[in-house]
Each structure stands twice: as C-alpha cells, then as structure tokens.
Coordinates of C-alpha atoms and ligand atoms in Angstrom, one line a residue:
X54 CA 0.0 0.0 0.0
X55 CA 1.5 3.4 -1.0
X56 CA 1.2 6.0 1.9
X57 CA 4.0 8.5 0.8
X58 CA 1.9 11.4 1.2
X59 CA 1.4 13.1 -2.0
X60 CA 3.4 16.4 -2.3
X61 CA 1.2 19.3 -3.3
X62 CA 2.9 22.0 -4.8
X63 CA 1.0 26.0 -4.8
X64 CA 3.0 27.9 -7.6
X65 CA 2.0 31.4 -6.7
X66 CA 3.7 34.3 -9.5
X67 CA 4.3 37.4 -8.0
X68 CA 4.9 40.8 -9.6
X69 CA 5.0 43.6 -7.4
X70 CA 2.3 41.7 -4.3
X71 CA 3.8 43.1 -1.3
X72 CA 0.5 43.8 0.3
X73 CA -1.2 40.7 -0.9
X74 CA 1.5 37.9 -0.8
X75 CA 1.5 37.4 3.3
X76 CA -2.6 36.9 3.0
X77 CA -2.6 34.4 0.0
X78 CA 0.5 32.5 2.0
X79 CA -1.0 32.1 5.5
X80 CA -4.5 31.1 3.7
X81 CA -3.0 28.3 2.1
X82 CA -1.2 27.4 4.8
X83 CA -4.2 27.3 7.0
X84 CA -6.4 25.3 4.7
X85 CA -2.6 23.1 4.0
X86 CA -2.9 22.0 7.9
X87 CA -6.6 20.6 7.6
X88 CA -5.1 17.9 4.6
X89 CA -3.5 14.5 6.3
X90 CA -2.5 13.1 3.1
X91 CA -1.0 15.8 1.3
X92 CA 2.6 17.6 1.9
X93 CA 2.0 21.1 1.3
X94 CA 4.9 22.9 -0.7
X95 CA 4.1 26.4 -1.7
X96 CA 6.6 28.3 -3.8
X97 CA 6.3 31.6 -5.0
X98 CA 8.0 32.6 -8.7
X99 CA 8.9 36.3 -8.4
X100 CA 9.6 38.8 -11.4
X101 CA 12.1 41.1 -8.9
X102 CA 9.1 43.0 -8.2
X103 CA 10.5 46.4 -7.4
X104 CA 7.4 46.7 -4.5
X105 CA 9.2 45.1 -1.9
X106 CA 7.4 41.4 -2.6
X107 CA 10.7 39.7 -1.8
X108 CA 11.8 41.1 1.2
X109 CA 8.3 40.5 2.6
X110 CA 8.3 36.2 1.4
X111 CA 12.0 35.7 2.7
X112 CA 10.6 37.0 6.1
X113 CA 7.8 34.5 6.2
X114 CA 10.0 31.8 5.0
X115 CA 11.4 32.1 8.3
X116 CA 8.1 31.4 9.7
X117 CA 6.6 28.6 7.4
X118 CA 8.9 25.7 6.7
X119 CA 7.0 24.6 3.4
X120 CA 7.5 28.1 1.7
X121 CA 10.3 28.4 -1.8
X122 CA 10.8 31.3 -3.5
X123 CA 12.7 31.0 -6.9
X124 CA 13.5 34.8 -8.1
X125 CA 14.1 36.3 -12.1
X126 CA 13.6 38.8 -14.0
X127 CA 10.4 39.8 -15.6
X128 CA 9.7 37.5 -18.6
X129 CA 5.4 37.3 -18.3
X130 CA 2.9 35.5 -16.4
X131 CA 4.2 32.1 -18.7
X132 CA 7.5 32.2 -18.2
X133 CA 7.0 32.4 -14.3
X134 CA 5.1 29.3 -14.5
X135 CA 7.4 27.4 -16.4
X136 CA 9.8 28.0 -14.1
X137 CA 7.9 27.4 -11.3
X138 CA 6.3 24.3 -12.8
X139 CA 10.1 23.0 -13.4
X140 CA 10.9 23.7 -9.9
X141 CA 8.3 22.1 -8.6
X142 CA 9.1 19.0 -10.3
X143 CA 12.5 18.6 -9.9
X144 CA 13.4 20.1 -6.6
X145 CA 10.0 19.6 -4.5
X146 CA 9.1 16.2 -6.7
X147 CA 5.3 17.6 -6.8
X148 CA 2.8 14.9 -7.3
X149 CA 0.3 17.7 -7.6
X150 CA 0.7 21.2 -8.7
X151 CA -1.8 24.3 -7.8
X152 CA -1.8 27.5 -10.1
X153 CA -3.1 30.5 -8.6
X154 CA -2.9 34.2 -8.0
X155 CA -0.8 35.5 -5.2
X156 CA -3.7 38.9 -5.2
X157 CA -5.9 36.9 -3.0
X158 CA -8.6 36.7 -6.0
X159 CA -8.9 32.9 -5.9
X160 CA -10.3 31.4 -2.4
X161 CA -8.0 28.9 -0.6
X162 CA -11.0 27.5 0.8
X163 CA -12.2 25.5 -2.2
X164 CA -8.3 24.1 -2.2
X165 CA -9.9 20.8 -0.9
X166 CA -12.6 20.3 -2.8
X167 CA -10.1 20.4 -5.8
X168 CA -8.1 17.7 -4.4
X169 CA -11.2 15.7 -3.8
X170 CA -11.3 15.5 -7.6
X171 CA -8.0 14.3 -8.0
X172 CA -8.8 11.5 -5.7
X173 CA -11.6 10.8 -7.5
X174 CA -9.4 10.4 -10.9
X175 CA -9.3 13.4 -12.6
X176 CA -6.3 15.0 -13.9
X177 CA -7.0 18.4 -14.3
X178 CA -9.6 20.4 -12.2
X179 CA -10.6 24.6 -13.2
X180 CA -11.5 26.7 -10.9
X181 CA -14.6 28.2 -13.3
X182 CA -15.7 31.7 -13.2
X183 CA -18.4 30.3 -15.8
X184 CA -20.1 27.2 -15.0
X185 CA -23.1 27.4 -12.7
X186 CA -22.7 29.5 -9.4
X187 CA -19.2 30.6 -10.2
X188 CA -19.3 34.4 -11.5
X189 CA -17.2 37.8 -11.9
X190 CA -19.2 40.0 -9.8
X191 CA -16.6 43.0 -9.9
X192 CA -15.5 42.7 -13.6
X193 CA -16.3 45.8 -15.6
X194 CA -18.8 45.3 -18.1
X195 CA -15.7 45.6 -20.6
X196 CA -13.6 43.2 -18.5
X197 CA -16.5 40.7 -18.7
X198 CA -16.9 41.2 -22.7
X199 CA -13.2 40.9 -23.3
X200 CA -13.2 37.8 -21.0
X201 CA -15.9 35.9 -22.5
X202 CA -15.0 36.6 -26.1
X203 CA -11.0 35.3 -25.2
X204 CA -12.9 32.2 -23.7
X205 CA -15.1 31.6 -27.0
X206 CA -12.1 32.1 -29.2
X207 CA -9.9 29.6 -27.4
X208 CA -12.8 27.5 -27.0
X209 CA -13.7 27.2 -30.8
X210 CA -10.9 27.8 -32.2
X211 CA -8.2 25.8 -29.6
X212 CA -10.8 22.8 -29.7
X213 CA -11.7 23.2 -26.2
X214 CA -15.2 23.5 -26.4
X215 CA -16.2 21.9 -23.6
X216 CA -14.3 23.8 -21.5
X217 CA -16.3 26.8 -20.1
X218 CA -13.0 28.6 -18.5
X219 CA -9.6 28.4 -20.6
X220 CA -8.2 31.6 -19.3
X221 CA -9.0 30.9 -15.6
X222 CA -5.7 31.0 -13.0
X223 CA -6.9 28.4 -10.5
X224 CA -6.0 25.2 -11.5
X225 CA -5.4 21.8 -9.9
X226 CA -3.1 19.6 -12.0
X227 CA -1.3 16.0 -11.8
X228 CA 1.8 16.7 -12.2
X229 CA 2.5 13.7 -15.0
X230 CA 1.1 15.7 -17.0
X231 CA 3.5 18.6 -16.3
X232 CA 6.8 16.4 -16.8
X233 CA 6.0 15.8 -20.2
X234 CA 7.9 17.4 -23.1
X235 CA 5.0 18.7 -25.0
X236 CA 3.9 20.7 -22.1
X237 CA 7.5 21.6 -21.3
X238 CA 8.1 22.9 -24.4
X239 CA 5.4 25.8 -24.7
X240 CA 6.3 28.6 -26.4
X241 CA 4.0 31.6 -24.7
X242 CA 4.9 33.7 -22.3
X243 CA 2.4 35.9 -20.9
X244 CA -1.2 35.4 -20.1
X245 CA -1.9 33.7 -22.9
X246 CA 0.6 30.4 -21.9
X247 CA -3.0 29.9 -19.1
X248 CA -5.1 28.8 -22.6
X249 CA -2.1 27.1 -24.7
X250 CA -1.5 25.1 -21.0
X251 CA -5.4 24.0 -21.3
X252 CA -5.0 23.3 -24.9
X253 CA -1.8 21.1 -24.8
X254 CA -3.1 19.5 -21.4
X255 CA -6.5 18.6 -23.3
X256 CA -4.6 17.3 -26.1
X257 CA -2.5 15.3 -24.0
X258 CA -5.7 13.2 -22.7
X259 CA -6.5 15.3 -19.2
X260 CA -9.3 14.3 -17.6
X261 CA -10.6 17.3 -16.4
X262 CA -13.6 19.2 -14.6
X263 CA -14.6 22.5 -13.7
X264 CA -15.4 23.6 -10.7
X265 CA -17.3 27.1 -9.7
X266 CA -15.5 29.8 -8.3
X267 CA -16.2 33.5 -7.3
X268 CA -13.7 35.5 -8.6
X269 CA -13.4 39.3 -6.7
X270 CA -11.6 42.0 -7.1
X271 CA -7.5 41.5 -6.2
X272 CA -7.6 42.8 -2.6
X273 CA -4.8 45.0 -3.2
X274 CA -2.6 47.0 -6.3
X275 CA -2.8 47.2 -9.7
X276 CA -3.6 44.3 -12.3
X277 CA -0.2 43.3 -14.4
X278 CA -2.6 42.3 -17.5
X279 CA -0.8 44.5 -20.2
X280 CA -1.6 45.8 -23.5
X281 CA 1.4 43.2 -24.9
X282 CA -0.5 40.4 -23.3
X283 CA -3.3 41.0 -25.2
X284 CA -1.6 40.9 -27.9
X285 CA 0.1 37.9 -27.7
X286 CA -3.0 36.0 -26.5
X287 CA -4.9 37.1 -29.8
X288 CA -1.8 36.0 -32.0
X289 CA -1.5 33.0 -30.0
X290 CA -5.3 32.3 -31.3
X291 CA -4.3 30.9 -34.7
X292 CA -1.9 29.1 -33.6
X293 CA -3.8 27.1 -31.0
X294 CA -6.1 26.5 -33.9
X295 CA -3.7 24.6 -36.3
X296 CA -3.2 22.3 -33.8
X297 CA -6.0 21.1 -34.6
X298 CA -5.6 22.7 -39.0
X299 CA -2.6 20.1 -38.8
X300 CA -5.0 17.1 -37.9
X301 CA -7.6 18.2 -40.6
X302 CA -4.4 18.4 -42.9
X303 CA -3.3 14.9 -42.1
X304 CA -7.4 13.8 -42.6
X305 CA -7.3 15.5 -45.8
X306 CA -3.9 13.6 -46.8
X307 CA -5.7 10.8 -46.3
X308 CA -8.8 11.0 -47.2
X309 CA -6.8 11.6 -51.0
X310 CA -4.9 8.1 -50.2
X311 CA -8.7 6.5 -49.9
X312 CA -9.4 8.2 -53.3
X313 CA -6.2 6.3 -55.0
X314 CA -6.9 3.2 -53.0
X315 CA -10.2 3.2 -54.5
X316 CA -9.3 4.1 -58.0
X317 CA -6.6 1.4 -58.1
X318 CA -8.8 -1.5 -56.9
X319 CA -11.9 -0.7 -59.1
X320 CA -9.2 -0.6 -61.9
X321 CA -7.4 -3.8 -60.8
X322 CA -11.1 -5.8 -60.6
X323 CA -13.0 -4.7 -63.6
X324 CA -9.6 -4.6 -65.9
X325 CA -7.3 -7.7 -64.2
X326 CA -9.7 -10.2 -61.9
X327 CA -12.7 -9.3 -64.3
X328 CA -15.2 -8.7 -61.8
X329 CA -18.7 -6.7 -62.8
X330 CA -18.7 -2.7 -62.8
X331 CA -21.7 -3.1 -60.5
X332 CA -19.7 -5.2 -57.7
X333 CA -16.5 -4.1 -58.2
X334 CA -17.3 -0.5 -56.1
X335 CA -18.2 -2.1 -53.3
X336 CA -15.2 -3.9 -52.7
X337 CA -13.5 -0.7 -53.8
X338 CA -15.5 1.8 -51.3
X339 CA -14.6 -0.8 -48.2
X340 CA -11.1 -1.0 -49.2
X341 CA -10.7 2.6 -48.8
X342 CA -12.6 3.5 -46.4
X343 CA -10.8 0.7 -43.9
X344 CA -7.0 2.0 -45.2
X345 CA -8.7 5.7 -44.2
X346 CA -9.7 4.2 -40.8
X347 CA -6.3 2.8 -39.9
X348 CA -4.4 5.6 -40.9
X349 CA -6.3 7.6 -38.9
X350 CA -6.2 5.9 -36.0
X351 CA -2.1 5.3 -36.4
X352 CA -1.4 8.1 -38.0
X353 CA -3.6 11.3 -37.8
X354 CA -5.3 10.8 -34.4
X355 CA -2.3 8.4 -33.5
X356 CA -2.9 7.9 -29.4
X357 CA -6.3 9.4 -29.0
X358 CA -9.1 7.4 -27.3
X359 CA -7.2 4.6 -26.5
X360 CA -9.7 3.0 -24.4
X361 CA -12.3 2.1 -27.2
X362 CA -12.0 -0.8 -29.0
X363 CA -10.7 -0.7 -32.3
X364 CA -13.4 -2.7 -33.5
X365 CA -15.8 0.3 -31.8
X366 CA -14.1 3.0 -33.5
X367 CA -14.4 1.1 -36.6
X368 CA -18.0 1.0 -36.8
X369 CA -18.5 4.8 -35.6
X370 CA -16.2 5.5 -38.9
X371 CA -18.2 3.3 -41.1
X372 CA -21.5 4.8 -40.2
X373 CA -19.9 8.3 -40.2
X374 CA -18.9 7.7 -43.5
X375 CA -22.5 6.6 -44.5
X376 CA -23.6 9.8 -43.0
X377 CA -21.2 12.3 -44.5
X378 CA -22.6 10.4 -48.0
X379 CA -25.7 11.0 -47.5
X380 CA -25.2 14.4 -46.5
X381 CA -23.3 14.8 -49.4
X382 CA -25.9 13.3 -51.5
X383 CA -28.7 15.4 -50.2
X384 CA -26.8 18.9 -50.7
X385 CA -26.1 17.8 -54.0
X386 CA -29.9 17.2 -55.3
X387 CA -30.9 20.1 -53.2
X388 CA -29.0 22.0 -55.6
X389 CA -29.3 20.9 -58.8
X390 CA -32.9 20.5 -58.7
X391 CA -34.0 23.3 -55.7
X392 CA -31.2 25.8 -57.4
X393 CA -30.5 24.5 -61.1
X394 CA -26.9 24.4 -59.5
X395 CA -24.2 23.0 -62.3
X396 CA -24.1 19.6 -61.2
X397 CA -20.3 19.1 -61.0
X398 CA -20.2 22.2 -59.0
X399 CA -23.2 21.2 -56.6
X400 CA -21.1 17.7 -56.1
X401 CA -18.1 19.7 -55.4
X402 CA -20.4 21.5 -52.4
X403 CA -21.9 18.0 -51.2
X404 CA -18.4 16.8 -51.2
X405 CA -17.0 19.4 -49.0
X406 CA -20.1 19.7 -46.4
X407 CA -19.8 15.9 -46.2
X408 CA -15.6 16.2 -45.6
X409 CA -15.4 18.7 -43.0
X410 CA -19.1 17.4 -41.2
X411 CA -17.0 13.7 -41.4
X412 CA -13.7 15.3 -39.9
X413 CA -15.7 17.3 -37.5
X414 CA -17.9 14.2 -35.9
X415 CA -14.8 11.7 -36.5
X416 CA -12.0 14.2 -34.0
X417 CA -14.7 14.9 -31.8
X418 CA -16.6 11.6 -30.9
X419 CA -14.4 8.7 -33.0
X420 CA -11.2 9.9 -31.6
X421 CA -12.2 12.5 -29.5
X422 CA -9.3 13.6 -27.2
X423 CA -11.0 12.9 -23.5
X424 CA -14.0 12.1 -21.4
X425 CA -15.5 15.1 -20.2
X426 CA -17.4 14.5 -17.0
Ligands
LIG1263 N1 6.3 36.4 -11.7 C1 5.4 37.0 -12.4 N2 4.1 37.1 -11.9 C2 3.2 37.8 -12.7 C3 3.5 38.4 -13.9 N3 2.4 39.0 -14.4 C4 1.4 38.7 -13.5 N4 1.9 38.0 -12.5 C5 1.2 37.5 -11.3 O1 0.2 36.6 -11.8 C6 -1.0 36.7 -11.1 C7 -2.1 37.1 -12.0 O2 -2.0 38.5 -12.4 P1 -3.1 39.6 -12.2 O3 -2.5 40.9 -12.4 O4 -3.7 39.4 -10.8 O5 -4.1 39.3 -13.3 P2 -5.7 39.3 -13.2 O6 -6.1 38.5 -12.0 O7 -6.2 38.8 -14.5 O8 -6.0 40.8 -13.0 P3 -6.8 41.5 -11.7 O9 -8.2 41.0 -11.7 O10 -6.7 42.9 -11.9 O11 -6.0 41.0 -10.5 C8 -0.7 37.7 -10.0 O12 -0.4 37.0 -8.8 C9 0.4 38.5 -10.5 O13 1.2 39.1 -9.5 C10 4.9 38.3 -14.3 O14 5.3 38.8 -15.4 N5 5.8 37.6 -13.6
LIG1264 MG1 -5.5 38.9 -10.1

C-alpha cells in the first residue's frame, strides 16, 4: 500500500504583491494544515518585483517551513510558471501542482474540494468563473466582454469547447502531466501560456472538470494584464487552432490516399480479376474507407481514445462515412434541382459539407481527445 503522502505543490507568480502575498500565503497554509495526506509545498515565482514582494516572502520563510521562493527577472505570467512548474518538479518532486494568484482573488477554501477531484481520478480540475454559481461579480462590463469573447475564441478555435474557463488562473493539475515534453516545451509567455497550457493538457488526454468559483476584485494594487498580453494571446489564437488545421491536414492527406486506393482497386477488378462494374465498387469503397480508418487511427489521431476498442471505432467511422454520404448526397440534389446548381459544382459543395461534417464528428466523438465529466 502506497502512503507516501502526496506532495502538493501551490506555484504562486508574484509581480510587485507586497500587500497581498502574506494573505494568500497564511490562507493556504491554513487550509494546507486541515489535509492529512498531502505535503504542502508552496513556492512563489517572483519577477524582482520592485514593491518590496521579496523582502516581505524571505521574512515569512522564516516562519513557514514549506514556503520556496525561486527569483528572475520579468519575462510574463508564462514564463514564471514554467519556471515554477520545473521547480516544482524537480526540486519539490510535486505529485500535484496548484496555479493560482498571489492577489488573493482565488479562495484557498475550495483548495480541498479540488483535491477531492483528483482523488476521485481526474487530472485536471478549473476553478470556473463560468459554469453554474461561479461568477465575476466585480469585472467591468468591458472586462466581462473581453473575457468571454477570449474564452469563445480559445474554446472554438483551440478545440476546447467543452471547456467553459480556458483563461482561468486556478487550476489543480497531476503533475505527470506537467513532466511531459510537449507541455515543457510551450512557447508563450504571458497570459496567454493559461489557454495554450489548457489546450496542450487537453490534447495530452486530461481528464478534467470544472469547478465554480467566485472571482473578486484583487484585494490590493494594480492588475499586471498588459496591452502586450493581449496581444500575444490574440496571436496566439491561430496558432492554437492549427493544432487542430494540422490534424484536418493529415485527414485530408488521407482522405486523398482513400481516393487512390479506391481508384486502383476498381481498376485492378474490372480490368485484371474481371469482376462486374456493379460489384466491383463495393469492394473498392470498403477498401478505402478501412486503409482511411487505420491511418487515422495510427497516424492522424495516433494515441487518441485509447480506451475504445478498435473494433468500436471502426464501426463509428463506417457509419460516419455513411452519413457524411448522404449528407453529401442530399446537398447535391438540393441544388441541382432546388437551385438549377451546375451539377459538378453542386457535387463539389456536397463533397466538401460531407468532408469537414466527417472530420468534425470523426475528431470529436471517434477519436475524440478525452472524457468530459
Ligand atoms: N512572476 C510574475 N508574476 C506575474 C507576472 N504577471 C502577472 N503576475 C502575477 O500573476 C497573477 C495574475 O496576475 P493579475 O494581475 O492578478 O491578473 P488578473 O487576476 O487577470 O487581474 P486582476 O483581476 O486585476 O487582478 C498575480 O499573482 C500577478 O502578480 C509576471 O510577469 N511575472
Ligand atoms: Mg489577479
């Protein structure tokens, strides 16, 4: 039986916190000494904050055993995470790893009922400002417009969408998840590294829930979100996308191998074996659409929802196939005969509805990247 206590690791960021820091700390700790089976670590990453925030965390290191500070210069919100993150792992061997602001904004109350979820199997837990009963009942009505549209962008276009709170700085992660290189590699480093994090940790399989949170006003000073942040999260929007552009790309690549496959058989059985015209597709249809499955599966959405059986998966992609067909085949009368459309052109339409509806249903349910609870 394993009982090592699991090491929970708080990585607070500080930039210029003096008068918050001491608050955040000795609420943590207080909610830290309620948990039997965890080891509370926290560790506070700070930018040289010219406020005094140093002075005021090596005094309370003398006080609280369990309290790091790793120091740099001022390199973003990102950058102080990863650093943090890589701290955590190697030097405090976190088993668990907190994000959260050192402003006081994110309640140390609710630390249990995060760790509750990962003792109930989940990887990845969000403290949500929007699920149900969690809420921004100080944000601007600005603040609250630029929020939610940042959240709808990262969630459509990062392929998130199940996710209500991709920007959120209270997290709860396993920190597995954190040792691997994908996650260690991430480029951004402001704000924006909070949604490629949520991104890369959804990609990498995190099983992951949201939980509600109320998020106030910082008790004390000056936010540190900067215009440059904002830029960089907005640029950083495509790019979360083609994440998922390079997995349409690879469908697409494919998807052109089924057309040759399909060509070449009908070919090889009406010209070589001398089968009928009328037989011959079938067998030329179920040869390509199987080499399209199992490239797929190895190749485009290569480790994705491992757990179903391949048999399972198999017969989600035949009937997706049958649907995108049909789908195809329905645009394409409704257009020649509702719109007098050219009929190659009105094929070409069919065709591409059916592709992308097919690539859409296939990523998100066939292979689909995690369970959401
Ligand atoms: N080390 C470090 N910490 C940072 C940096 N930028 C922000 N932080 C910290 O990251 C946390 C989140 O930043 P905030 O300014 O509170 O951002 P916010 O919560 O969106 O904004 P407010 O609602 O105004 O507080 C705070 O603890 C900051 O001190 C940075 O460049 N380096
Ligand atoms: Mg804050």
């Amino acid at each position: 039986m394993d009982i090592r206590l699991k090491n929970v690791c708080f990585v607070l960021p500080t930039y210029n916190e003096a008068a918050n820091i001491e608050t955040t700390i000795s609420n943590i700790h207080r909610i830290g000494n309620t948990l039997n089976k965890y080891k509370i670590f926290i560790l506070v990453v700070d930018d040289n904050s010219p406020d005094g925030t140093q002075k005021v965390v090596k005094r309370l290191i003398k006080k609280y055993k369990n309290l790091e500070m790793i120091t740099g210069h001022k390199q973003g919100l990102g950058n102080a995470y990863k650093r943090g993150f890589e701290f955590a792992l190697t030097y405090l061997k976190a088993d668990i790893v907190f994000q959260m602001d050192s402003d006081g904004q994110h309640d140390a109350r609710l630390i249990p009922r995060f760790l509750n979820y990962i003792e109930q199997g989940f990887d990845l837990i969000i403290g949500s400002r929007f699920v149900q009963g969690g809420s921004t009942p100080d944000f601007s009505l600005w603040r609250k417009f630029l929020s939610k549209l940042g959240n709808l962008l990262v969630r459509y276009v990062g392929g998130v969408s199940s996710i209500k709170d991709c920007t959120s700085g209270y997290r709860c992660i396993k920190a597995d998840f954190l040792k691997r290189e994908n996650i260690r590699s991430l480029s951004t480093t402001g704000y924006s590294f909070q949604s490629e994090l949520l991104c890369e940790l959804n990609a990498q399989g995190a099983k992951t829930v949201e939980i509600p949170i109320i998020f106030n006003q910082r008790v004390s000073g000056e936010s540190k979100l900067s215009l440059k942040d904002q830029i960089e999260f907005l640029l950083n929007i495509p790019r979360l996308g083609f994440r998922n552009y390079q997995d349409f790309i690879r469908y697409s690549l494919v998807g052109c191998s089924g057309v040759f496959i399909n060509m070449g058989i009908y070919f090889l059985l009406t010209r070589y074996v001398g089968l009928s015209q009328y037989l011959s597709p079938i067998i030329s249809i179920e040869c390509a659409v199987l080499s399209n499955f199992f490239l797929n599966n190895f190749w485009t959405f290569q480790g994705r929802n491992l757990k179903e059986s391949l048999i399972m998966k198999m017969i989600k992609f035949h009937s997706i196939a049958g649907l995108s067909g049909l789908t195809n085949y329905v645009i394409f009368l409704s257009l020649l005969v509702g719109f007098s459309t050219n009929d190659l052109i009105a094929n070409l339409i069919g065709i591409a509805v059916g592709a992308v509806l097919n690539y859409l249903i296939n990523s998100n349910w066939t292979w689909r990247k995690f369970d959401q609870s």
